[in-house]
mmCIF file of C-alpha atoms in Angstrom:
data_model
loop_
_atom_site.group_PDB
_atom_site.id
_atom_site.type_symbol
_atom_site.label_atom_id
_atom_site.label_comp_id
_atom_site.label_asym_id
_atom_site.label_seq_id
_atom_site.Cartn_x
_atom_site.Cartn_y
_atom_site.Cartn_z
ATOM 1 C CA MET A 1 -5.706 43.852 54.864
ATOM 2 C CA SER A 2 -2.913 42.863 57.235
ATOM 3 C CA SER A 3 -0.351 45.509 58.171
ATOM 4 C CA VAL A 4 2.444 43.008 58.850
ATOM 5 C CA PHE A 5 3.408 42.520 55.184
ATOM 6 C CA MET A 6 6.299 44.483 53.727
ATOM 7 C CA GLN A 7 4.791 46.990 51.318
ATOM 8 C CA THR A 8 6.267 45.470 48.168
ATOM 9 C CA TYR A 9 2.953 45.261 46.293
ATOM 10 C CA HIS A 10 0.444 47.933 45.351
ATOM 11 C CA ARG A 11 -2.464 45.687 46.318
ATOM 12 C CA LEU A 12 -6.055 46.171 45.247
ATOM 13 C CA PRO A 13 -8.682 46.175 48.025
ATOM 14 C CA VAL A 14 -10.006 42.614 47.907
ATOM 15 C CA THR A 15 -9.147 39.450 49.858
ATOM 16 C CA PHE A 16 -10.060 36.094 48.330
ATOM 17 C CA THR A 17 -11.098 33.061 50.327
ATOM 18 C CA ARG A 18 -11.811 30.449 47.638
ATOM 19 C CA GLY A 19 -11.921 29.793 43.910
ATOM 20 C CA GLU A 20 -13.875 27.636 41.532
ATOM 21 C CA GLY A 21 -13.001 27.245 37.866
ATOM 22 C CA VAL A 22 -12.286 30.718 36.474
ATOM 23 C CA TRP A 23 -13.961 32.484 39.410
ATOM 24 C CA LEU A 24 -12.602 33.837 42.698
ATOM 25 C CA PHE A 25 -14.731 34.655 45.765
ATOM 26 C CA ASP A 26 -14.273 36.812 48.862
ATOM 27 C CA GLU A 27 -15.562 36.101 52.372
ATOM 28 C CA ALA A 28 -18.854 37.875 51.607
ATOM 29 C CA GLY A 29 -19.484 35.611 48.624
ATOM 30 C CA ARG A 30 -18.833 38.286 45.995
ATOM 31 C CA ARG A 31 -17.285 36.848 42.849
ATOM 32 C CA TRP A 32 -14.775 37.934 40.214
ATOM 33 C CA LEU A 33 -14.005 36.519 36.795
ATOM 34 C CA ASP A 34 -10.265 35.820 36.779
ATOM 35 C CA PHE A 35 -8.389 37.134 33.730
ATOM 36 C CA CYS A 36 -5.076 37.053 35.668
ATOM 37 C CA SER A 37 -4.477 33.377 36.507
ATOM 38 C CA GLY A 38 -2.200 34.531 39.315
ATOM 39 C CA ILE A 39 0.001 36.058 36.553
ATOM 40 C CA ALA A 40 -0.098 33.006 34.247
ATOM 41 C CA VAL A 41 0.094 30.482 37.112
ATOM 42 C CA ASN A 42 -3.415 29.014 37.471
ATOM 43 C CA VAL A 43 -3.552 27.528 33.982
ATOM 44 C CA LEU A 44 -6.233 25.022 35.081
ATOM 45 C CA GLY A 45 -8.190 27.652 37.005
ATOM 46 C CA HIS A 46 -9.061 27.256 40.665
ATOM 47 C CA ALA A 47 -9.936 24.090 42.617
ATOM 48 C CA HIS A 48 -9.524 21.947 39.510
ATOM 49 C CA PRO A 49 -10.791 18.512 40.658
ATOM 50 C CA ALA A 50 -7.898 16.431 39.305
ATOM 51 C CA LEU A 51 -5.303 18.919 40.551
ATOM 52 C CA THR A 52 -6.712 19.213 44.074
ATOM 53 C CA ARG A 53 -7.093 15.425 44.302
ATOM 54 C CA ALA A 54 -3.487 14.827 43.211
ATOM 55 C CA ILE A 55 -2.145 17.371 45.706
ATOM 56 C CA ALA A 56 -4.183 15.912 48.582
ATOM 57 C CA GLU A 57 -3.229 12.336 47.794
ATOM 58 C CA GLN A 58 0.453 13.201 47.422
ATOM 59 C CA ALA A 59 0.476 15.202 50.668
ATOM 60 C CA ALA A 60 -0.820 12.122 52.439
ATOM 61 C CA ARG A 61 2.077 10.064 51.042
ATOM 62 C CA LEU A 62 5.183 12.254 50.720
ATOM 63 C CA CYS A 63 5.788 16.017 50.422
ATOM 64 C CA HIS A 64 9.558 16.244 50.344
ATOM 65 C CA VAL A 65 12.727 14.183 50.241
ATOM 66 C CA CYS A 66 16.355 15.297 50.329
ATOM 67 C CA ASN A 67 17.858 15.622 46.850
ATOM 68 C CA TYR A 68 20.489 13.046 47.812
ATOM 69 C CA TYR A 69 17.670 10.708 46.790
ATOM 70 C CA GLN A 70 14.800 10.598 44.310
ATOM 71 C CA SER A 71 11.029 10.100 44.487
ATOM 72 C CA ASP A 72 8.859 8.118 42.122
ATOM 73 C CA VAL A 73 6.533 11.033 41.347
ATOM 74 C CA SER A 74 9.394 13.472 40.686
ATOM 75 C CA GLU A 75 10.938 11.009 38.247
ATOM 76 C CA ALA A 76 7.601 10.618 36.482
ATOM 77 C CA PHE A 77 7.173 14.405 36.283
ATOM 78 C CA ALA A 78 10.649 14.852 34.808
ATOM 79 C CA GLU A 79 10.120 12.152 32.192
ATOM 80 C CA LYS A 80 6.747 13.566 31.144
ATOM 81 C CA LEU A 81 8.026 17.149 30.919
ATOM 82 C CA ILE A 82 10.966 16.125 28.730
ATOM 83 C CA ALA A 83 8.572 14.133 26.542
ATOM 84 C CA ALA A 84 6.341 17.215 26.173
ATOM 85 C CA CYS A 85 9.368 19.250 25.069
ATOM 86 C CA ALA A 86 11.132 16.601 22.996
ATOM 87 C CA GLY A 87 9.912 18.173 19.766
ATOM 88 C CA ALA A 88 11.720 21.359 20.800
ATOM 89 C CA GLY A 89 14.933 19.372 21.271
ATOM 90 C CA MET A 90 14.984 19.244 25.082
ATOM 91 C CA ARG A 91 16.789 16.245 26.596
ATOM 92 C CA LYS A 92 17.510 16.838 30.297
ATOM 93 C CA LEU A 93 16.271 19.133 33.059
ATOM 94 C CA PHE A 94 16.887 20.550 36.491
ATOM 95 C CA PHE A 95 14.025 21.383 38.863
ATOM 96 C CA CYS A 96 13.973 24.512 41.024
ATOM 97 C CA ASN A 97 11.196 26.652 42.559
ATOM 98 C CA SER A 98 10.703 29.788 40.478
ATOM 99 C CA GLY A 99 11.372 31.555 37.219
ATOM 100 C CA ALA A 100 14.213 33.646 38.624
ATOM 101 C CA GLU A 101 15.937 30.495 39.875
ATOM 102 C CA ALA A 102 15.452 28.825 36.507
ATOM 103 C CA ASN A 103 17.037 31.799 34.739
ATOM 104 C CA GLU A 104 19.967 31.750 37.173
ATOM 105 C CA GLY A 105 20.492 28.111 36.206
ATOM 106 C CA ALA A 106 20.347 28.914 32.493
ATOM 107 C CA ILE A 107 22.972 31.654 32.884
ATOM 108 C CA LYS A 108 25.261 29.295 34.786
ATOM 109 C CA ILE A 109 24.910 26.679 32.047
ATOM 110 C CA ALA A 110 25.791 29.191 29.336
ATOM 111 C CA ARG A 111 28.870 30.419 31.178
ATOM 112 C CA LYS A 112 30.200 26.963 32.031
ATOM 113 C CA TYR A 113 29.543 25.707 28.493
ATOM 114 C CA SER A 114 31.452 28.648 27.025
ATOM 115 C CA LEU A 115 34.326 28.309 29.485
ATOM 116 C CA SER A 116 34.724 24.604 28.771
ATOM 117 C CA ARG A 117 34.613 25.064 24.984
ATOM 118 C CA HIS A 118 36.295 28.415 24.428
ATOM 119 C CA GLY A 119 38.216 29.369 27.574
ATOM 120 C CA SER A 120 37.910 32.395 29.873
ATOM 121 C CA GLY A 121 36.770 35.886 28.898
ATOM 122 C CA ARG A 122 33.743 34.693 26.954
ATOM 123 C CA HIS A 123 31.027 35.110 29.579
ATOM 124 C CA ARG A 124 28.773 37.943 28.341
ATOM 125 C CA ILE A 125 25.009 37.274 28.303
ATOM 126 C CA VAL A 126 23.078 39.371 25.776
ATOM 127 C CA THR A 127 19.449 40.175 26.624
ATOM 128 C CA LEU A 128 16.766 42.453 25.202
ATOM 129 C CA LYS A 129 15.709 45.875 26.376
ATOM 130 C CA ASN A 130 12.244 45.703 27.965
ATOM 131 C CA GLY A 131 12.824 42.068 28.854
ATOM 132 C CA PHE A 132 12.211 40.703 32.347
ATOM 133 C CA HIS A 133 14.042 37.722 33.854
ATOM 134 C CA GLY A 134 13.554 37.912 37.634
ATOM 135 C CA ARG A 135 14.317 39.838 40.818
ATOM 136 C CA THR A 136 17.496 38.264 42.177
ATOM 137 C CA ILE A 137 20.568 40.437 41.722
ATOM 138 C CA THR A 138 21.792 38.441 38.725
ATOM 139 C CA THR A 139 18.400 38.123 37.010
ATOM 140 C CA LEU A 140 17.844 41.842 37.625
ATOM 141 C CA SER A 141 21.176 42.310 35.880
ATOM 142 C CA ALA A 142 19.749 40.342 32.952
ATOM 143 C CA THR A 143 16.571 42.449 32.947
ATOM 144 C CA GLY A 144 16.811 45.297 30.453
ATOM 145 C CA GLN A 145 14.538 47.759 32.274
ATOM 146 C CA ASP A 146 15.939 50.621 34.350
ATOM 147 C CA VAL A 147 12.806 50.794 36.505
ATOM 148 C CA PHE A 148 13.736 47.486 38.164
ATOM 149 C CA HIS A 149 17.364 48.502 38.774
ATOM 150 C CA LYS A 150 16.801 51.547 40.978
ATOM 151 C CA ASP A 151 18.321 51.253 44.476
ATOM 152 C CA PHE A 152 19.774 47.723 44.115
ATOM 153 C CA GLY A 153 23.218 48.111 42.555
ATOM 154 C CA PRO A 154 25.931 47.150 42.100
ATOM 155 C CA PHE A 155 24.792 44.363 39.801
ATOM 156 C CA THR A 156 26.387 41.227 38.422
ATOM 157 C CA GLU A 157 28.646 42.240 35.546
ATOM 158 C CA GLY A 158 28.683 40.644 32.121
ATOM 159 C CA PHE A 159 25.282 41.590 30.651
ATOM 160 C CA GLU A 160 24.510 43.664 27.569
ATOM 161 C CA TYR A 161 21.081 44.847 26.381
ATOM 162 C CA VAL A 162 20.015 45.366 22.771
ATOM 163 C CA GLU A 163 16.814 46.713 21.262
ATOM 164 C CA PRO A 164 14.331 44.022 20.170
ATOM 165 C CA GLU A 165 14.092 43.575 16.383
ATOM 166 C CA ASP A 166 17.385 45.410 15.749
ATOM 167 C CA LEU A 167 19.330 42.644 14.003
ATOM 168 C CA ALA A 168 22.358 44.823 13.356
ATOM 169 C CA ALA A 169 22.686 45.561 17.084
ATOM 170 C CA LEU A 170 22.215 41.882 17.909
ATOM 171 C CA ASP A 171 24.858 40.889 15.357
ATOM 172 C CA ARG A 172 27.345 43.266 17.002
ATOM 173 C CA ALA A 173 26.494 42.165 20.545
ATOM 174 C CA LEU A 174 26.829 38.462 19.787
ATOM 175 C CA ASP A 175 30.592 38.744 19.578
ATOM 176 C CA PRO A 176 31.962 35.172 19.468
ATOM 177 C CA ALA A 177 35.047 36.305 21.384
ATOM 178 C CA LEU A 178 33.007 37.658 24.311
ATOM 179 C CA CYS A 179 29.513 36.167 24.348
ATOM 180 C CA ALA A 180 28.302 32.962 26.060
ATOM 181 C CA GLY A 181 24.544 33.229 25.620
ATOM 182 C CA PHE A 182 21.553 35.124 24.267
ATOM 183 C CA LEU A 183 18.622 35.160 26.715
ATOM 184 C CA ALA A 184 15.204 36.349 25.530
ATOM 185 C CA GLU A 185 11.461 35.986 25.971
ATOM 186 C CA ALA A 186 9.672 35.017 22.753
ATOM 187 C CA VAL A 187 6.846 37.192 24.080
ATOM 188 C CA GLN A 188 7.962 39.963 26.428
ATOM 189 C CA GLY A 189 5.343 39.803 29.174
ATOM 190 C CA GLU A 190 6.112 42.413 31.813
ATOM 191 C CA SER A 191 6.767 45.186 29.303
ATOM 192 C CA GLY A 192 3.384 44.923 27.618
ATOM 193 C CA VAL A 193 2.963 41.493 25.942
ATOM 194 C CA ARG A 194 5.247 42.116 22.982
ATOM 195 C CA PRO A 195 5.840 39.105 20.709
ATOM 196 C CA LEU A 196 9.127 39.037 18.856
ATOM 197 C CA SER A 197 8.830 38.678 15.087
ATOM 198 C CA GLU A 198 9.466 35.298 13.497
ATOM 199 C CA GLY A 199 12.221 36.715 11.292
ATOM 200 C CA TYR A 200 14.065 38.178 14.273
ATOM 201 C CA VAL A 201 13.882 34.973 16.320
ATOM 202 C CA ARG A 202 15.044 32.801 13.428
ATOM 203 C CA GLU A 203 17.977 35.069 12.632
ATOM 204 C CA ALA A 204 18.951 35.179 16.321
ATOM 205 C CA ALA A 205 18.911 31.364 16.381
ATOM 206 C CA ARG A 206 21.073 31.242 13.235
ATOM 207 C CA LEU A 207 23.633 33.669 14.658
ATOM 208 C CA CYS A 208 23.868 31.764 17.938
ATOM 209 C CA ALA A 209 24.307 28.407 16.222
ATOM 210 C CA GLU A 210 26.915 29.790 13.831
ATOM 211 C CA ARG A 211 28.984 31.263 16.694
ATOM 212 C CA ASP A 212 28.446 28.480 19.263
ATOM 213 C CA ILE A 213 26.586 30.871 21.561
ATOM 214 C CA LEU A 214 23.815 29.232 23.585
ATOM 215 C CA LEU A 215 20.272 30.313 22.711
ATOM 216 C CA LEU A 216 18.311 30.640 25.976
ATOM 217 C CA PHE A 217 14.543 31.152 25.981
ATOM 218 C CA ASP A 218 12.847 32.472 29.125
ATOM 219 C CA GLU A 219 9.402 30.846 28.910
ATOM 220 C CA VAL A 220 8.448 31.485 32.524
ATOM 221 C CA GLN A 221 5.333 33.446 31.509
ATOM 222 C CA ALA A 222 4.810 32.448 27.871
ATOM 223 C CA GLY A 223 5.423 28.693 28.242
ATOM 224 C CA ILE A 224 3.133 25.836 29.347
ATOM 225 C CA GLY A 225 0.663 26.335 26.492
ATOM 226 C CA ARG A 226 0.030 30.022 27.104
ATOM 227 C CA THR A 227 0.703 31.009 23.470
ATOM 228 C CA GLY A 228 -1.009 27.967 21.932
ATOM 229 C CA THR A 229 2.099 25.804 21.617
ATOM 230 C CA PHE A 230 3.516 24.036 24.658
ATOM 231 C CA LEU A 231 6.669 26.155 24.432
ATOM 232 C CA ALA A 232 6.383 29.598 22.910
ATOM 233 C CA CYS A 233 9.575 29.075 20.886
ATOM 234 C CA GLU A 234 7.885 26.178 19.075
ATOM 235 C CA GLY A 235 5.552 28.707 17.475
ATOM 236 C CA TYR A 236 8.612 30.315 15.867
ATOM 237 C CA GLY A 237 9.990 27.106 14.406
ATOM 238 C CA VAL A 238 13.294 27.275 16.310
ATOM 239 C CA LYS A 239 14.946 25.029 18.866
ATOM 240 C CA ALA A 240 16.607 26.576 21.883
ATOM 241 C CA ASP A 241 19.663 25.237 23.675
ATOM 242 C CA VAL A 242 18.098 26.026 27.062
ATOM 243 C CA VAL A 243 14.486 26.792 28.066
ATOM 244 C CA THR A 244 13.322 28.033 31.471
ATOM 245 C CA LEU A 245 9.840 27.351 32.859
ATOM 246 C CA ALA A 246 7.918 28.120 36.063
ATOM 247 C CA LYS A 247 4.578 29.901 36.783
ATOM 248 C CA GLY A 248 1.960 27.572 35.251
ATOM 249 C CA LEU A 249 4.070 24.417 35.382
ATOM 250 C CA ALA A 250 2.285 22.997 38.439
ATOM 251 C CA GLY A 251 -0.933 25.021 38.292
ATOM 252 C CA GLY A 252 -0.282 26.990 41.493
ATOM 253 C CA VAL A 253 2.263 24.897 43.397
ATOM 254 C CA PRO A 254 5.714 26.528 43.179
ATOM 255 C CA VAL A 255 8.102 24.799 40.770
ATOM 256 C CA GLY A 256 10.536 25.878 38.074
ATOM 257 C CA ALA A 257 12.627 24.025 35.541
ATOM 258 C CA VAL A 258 15.715 24.503 33.403
ATOM 259 C CA LEU A 259 15.534 22.317 30.293
ATOM 260 C CA ALA A 260 18.533 21.705 28.057
ATOM 261 C CA GLY A 261 19.003 20.460 24.506
ATOM 262 C CA ALA A 262 21.858 18.385 23.131
ATOM 263 C CA LYS A 263 24.576 21.038 23.467
ATOM 264 C CA ALA A 264 23.801 21.909 27.065
ATOM 265 C CA ALA A 265 22.316 18.728 28.541
ATOM 266 C CA ASP A 266 25.513 17.536 30.241
ATOM 267 C CA VAL A 267 27.166 20.847 31.140
ATOM 268 C CA LEU A 268 26.336 20.809 34.860
ATOM 269 C CA GLY A 269 27.851 18.110 37.026
ATOM 270 C CA PRO A 270 27.638 17.106 40.713
ATOM 271 C CA GLY A 271 28.002 20.145 42.958
ATOM 272 C CA ASP A 272 27.547 22.689 40.147
ATOM 273 C CA HIS A 273 23.971 23.557 41.062
ATOM 274 C CA GLY A 274 21.255 22.616 43.539
ATOM 275 C CA SER A 275 17.861 23.410 45.051
ATOM 276 C CA THR A 276 16.497 22.160 48.359
ATOM 277 C CA PHE A 277 12.827 22.154 47.375
ATOM 278 C CA GLY A 278 13.090 21.978 43.584
ATOM 279 C CA GLY A 279 10.787 19.421 41.994
ATOM 280 C CA ASN A 280 9.612 18.045 45.330
ATOM 281 C CA PRO A 281 6.943 15.304 45.248
ATOM 282 C CA LEU A 282 4.068 17.682 46.016
ATOM 283 C CA ALA A 283 4.944 20.000 43.125
ATOM 284 C CA ALA A 284 5.606 17.023 40.872
ATOM 285 C CA ALA A 285 2.185 15.517 41.550
ATOM 286 C CA ALA A 286 0.546 18.805 40.623
ATOM 287 C CA GLY A 287 2.761 19.188 37.574
ATOM 288 C CA LEU A 288 1.766 15.783 36.235
ATOM 289 C CA VAL A 289 -1.876 16.869 36.184
ATOM 290 C CA VAL A 290 -0.989 20.078 34.331
ATOM 291 C CA LEU A 291 1.011 18.159 31.724
ATOM 292 C CA ASP A 292 -1.748 15.564 31.274
ATOM 293 C CA THR A 293 -4.097 18.411 30.339
ATOM 294 C CA VAL A 294 -2.050 21.133 28.674
ATOM 295 C CA ALA A 295 0.399 19.084 26.603
ATOM 296 C CA ARG A 296 -2.366 17.537 24.491
ATOM 297 C CA PRO A 297 -2.426 18.808 20.873
ATOM 298 C CA ALA A 298 -6.204 19.237 20.926
ATOM 299 C CA PHE A 299 -6.016 21.387 24.072
ATOM 300 C CA LEU A 300 -3.298 23.578 22.574
ATOM 301 C CA ALA A 301 -5.365 24.000 19.406
ATOM 302 C CA GLU A 302 -8.258 25.231 21.565
ATOM 303 C CA VAL A 303 -5.957 27.771 23.244
ATOM 304 C CA ARG A 304 -4.931 29.101 19.838
ATOM 305 C CA CYS A 305 -8.569 29.314 18.735
ATOM 306 C CA LYS A 306 -9.677 31.117 21.903
ATOM 307 C CA GLY A 307 -6.695 33.450 21.728
ATOM 308 C CA ASP A 308 -7.467 34.380 18.128
ATOM 309 C CA ALA A 309 -11.056 35.131 19.144
ATOM 310 C CA VAL A 310 -9.933 37.391 22.008
ATOM 311 C CA LEU A 311 -7.545 39.403 19.848
ATOM 312 C CA ALA A 312 -10.134 39.728 17.057
ATOM 313 C CA ALA A 313 -12.754 40.930 19.541
ATOM 314 C CA LEU A 314 -10.446 43.511 21.121
ATOM 315 C CA ARG A 315 -9.373 44.878 17.739
ATOM 316 C CA GLY A 316 -12.957 44.863 16.528
ATOM 317 C CA TRP A 317 -14.096 47.233 19.251
ATOM 318 C CA ASN A 318 -12.443 50.215 17.523
ATOM 319 C CA HIS A 319 -12.590 51.797 20.954
ATOM 320 C CA PRO A 320 -11.239 55.357 21.218
ATOM 321 C CA LYS A 321 -9.229 54.476 24.349
ATOM 322 C CA VAL A 322 -7.608 51.386 22.790
ATOM 323 C CA LYS A 323 -4.406 52.329 20.965
ATOM 324 C CA GLU A 324 -2.920 48.913 20.146
ATOM 325 C CA VAL A 325 -3.630 45.239 20.814
ATOM 326 C CA ARG A 326 -0.876 42.586 20.846
ATOM 327 C CA GLY A 327 -0.684 38.967 21.819
ATOM 328 C CA ARG A 328 -0.343 35.267 21.146
ATOM 329 C CA GLY A 329 -2.714 32.607 22.393
ATOM 330 C CA LEU A 330 -4.327 33.525 25.711
ATOM 331 C CA MET A 331 -1.803 36.297 26.359
ATOM 332 C CA ALA A 332 -2.924 39.780 25.349
ATOM 333 C CA GLY A 333 -1.606 43.306 25.878
ATOM 334 C CA ILE A 334 -3.795 46.365 25.334
ATOM 335 C CA ASP A 335 -2.250 49.832 25.127
ATOM 336 C CA ILE A 336 -4.765 52.432 26.284
ATOM 337 C CA SER A 337 -4.880 56.219 26.417
ATOM 338 C CA GLU A 338 -5.234 56.442 30.216
ATOM 339 C CA ASP A 339 -3.311 54.987 33.149
ATOM 340 C CA ALA A 340 -3.962 51.295 33.662
ATOM 341 C CA ARG A 341 -4.330 51.342 37.445
ATOM 342 C CA PRO A 342 -7.748 53.097 37.531
ATOM 343 C CA VAL A 343 -9.057 50.599 34.979
ATOM 344 C CA LEU A 344 -7.987 47.715 37.218
ATOM 345 C CA GLU A 345 -9.808 49.397 40.105
ATOM 346 C CA ARG A 346 -12.968 49.990 38.060
ATOM 347 C CA ALA A 347 -12.913 46.384 36.898
ATOM 348 C CA LEU A 348 -13.163 45.207 40.509
ATOM 349 C CA GLY A 349 -16.574 46.894 40.632
ATOM 350 C CA LEU A 350 -16.376 47.517 44.390
ATOM 351 C CA ALA A 351 -17.205 51.225 44.256
ATOM 352 C CA ARG A 352 -20.457 50.541 42.404
ATOM 353 C CA GLY A 353 -21.255 47.310 44.183
ATOM 354 C CA GLU A 354 -21.342 45.500 40.874
ATOM 355 C CA ALA A 355 -21.369 41.704 40.554
ATOM 356 C CA PRO A 356 -19.524 40.043 39.058
ATOM 357 C CA GLY A 357 -16.246 41.916 38.919
ATOM 358 C CA LEU A 358 -13.259 41.317 36.669
ATOM 359 C CA LEU A 359 -9.602 40.732 37.560
ATOM 360 C CA ILE A 360 -7.084 42.049 35.034
ATOM 361 C CA LEU A 361 -3.406 42.982 35.097
ATOM 362 C CA SER A 362 -1.247 45.855 33.969
ATOM 363 C CA ALA A 363 2.095 45.646 32.155
ATOM 364 C CA GLY A 364 3.425 49.165 32.162
ATOM 365 C CA GLN A 365 1.755 52.457 33.020
ATOM 366 C CA LYS A 366 -0.748 52.435 30.158
ATOM 367 C CA THR A 367 -1.007 48.775 29.181
ATOM 368 C CA LEU A 368 -3.594 46.235 30.305
ATOM 369 C CA ARG A 369 -2.626 42.553 30.320
ATOM 370 C CA LEU A 370 -4.989 39.586 30.014
ATOM 371 C CA LEU A 371 -3.835 36.105 31.113
ATOM 372 C CA PRO A 372 -7.005 34.060 31.721
ATOM 373 C CA PRO A 373 -6.853 30.388 32.751
ATOM 374 C CA LEU A 374 -6.260 28.170 29.738
ATOM 375 C CA VAL A 375 -9.401 26.174 30.586
ATOM 376 C CA ILE A 376 -11.693 29.203 30.254
ATOM 377 C CA SER A 377 -14.729 28.696 28.034
ATOM 378 C CA GLY A 378 -15.715 30.815 25.069
ATOM 379 C CA ALA A 379 -18.765 32.099 26.939
ATOM 380 C CA GLU A 380 -16.630 33.123 29.942
ATOM 381 C CA LEU A 381 -14.202 34.917 27.648
ATOM 382 C CA GLU A 382 -17.077 36.851 26.086
ATOM 383 C CA GLN A 383 -18.411 37.748 29.527
ATOM 384 C CA GLY A 384 -15.023 39.014 30.667
ATOM 385 C CA LEU A 385 -14.458 41.041 27.520
ATOM 386 C CA ALA A 386 -17.879 42.653 27.927
ATOM 387 C CA LEU A 387 -16.969 43.634 31.498
ATOM 388 C CA LEU A 388 -13.641 45.028 30.314
ATOM 389 C CA LYS A 389 -15.271 47.084 27.573
ATOM 390 C CA GLY A 390 -17.641 48.529 30.164
ATOM 391 C CA CYS A 391 -14.667 49.562 32.306
ATOM 392 C CA LEU A 392 -13.178 51.470 29.392
#
């Protein structure tokens, strides 16, 4: 591995050279079954024929134009994404490049909306402890985990954290004299794949609507069909004022989006926000392929079915090292009795020369996280689960 990278990642000892479907390969031809999807990015797997063709054809035509202007493919991508989210009440969007950028945009919308409707002093953003919203200074400020805050203060002021599922604490924090928005993940990904309860989400939505506080859902990891509905919040029967997306939106090409419902659709005006590369033609071409596949009701039903099978299998093991299993759709968290890192290393199979190996993630010191490509087959899921059980 190259020594010129900053040491910001605790990398595992493998370097990939190509992928095919749900498999990744190194230069020696060894293969690994991918239960990571690049952390929920490669929703269509690797080297998906339609995706690679669209990227190649678009690169031959146009990769980027200044946002003084528009491109045909970016317009088509925007229209199709809003159509996919119309049932959730989304009306307009802004394209950026990442989840952190999308969350920055959502926070700006909430603060400007509140200022324009209620005057100054009402700028607090309430978030949940154990949530994760990005690594910029402001999205770190929104992230309710001390482990991510060490060494990087001072932070952007105006954020308050409450415990998930504590409705009394949420009621107090959502002070209509001080609060502009409530930002939450329907499924907390980085802290261990922890779905919020339906009752909690619905009451949070009611409180926000009653007090004219914008309800902001961070769907960077849980969106784009990952939980079995196109947006995770749809599975809770609520409509957000703002939704943020990234990761799987273009199947591996960087793109993010801030989507807004009726209240928030026209908050930002010329000069209020911008992004040089956001929604460029190359990302848009890839995103159109993802939407053509993932936004179909039949495809989403398959994700729900496969996700139910995974959770049932994991719980059915009754394994002494497995303490709890959580998840929605193809997004699972497994609390275990040992540290997660050695399990990730064993799953690679390098020490024993095993083939194939398995790629899994952690989400906390003793939690394994599974985020396989949404196109994975039932047989491939069974194969991966068998490998995982062997590692435990």
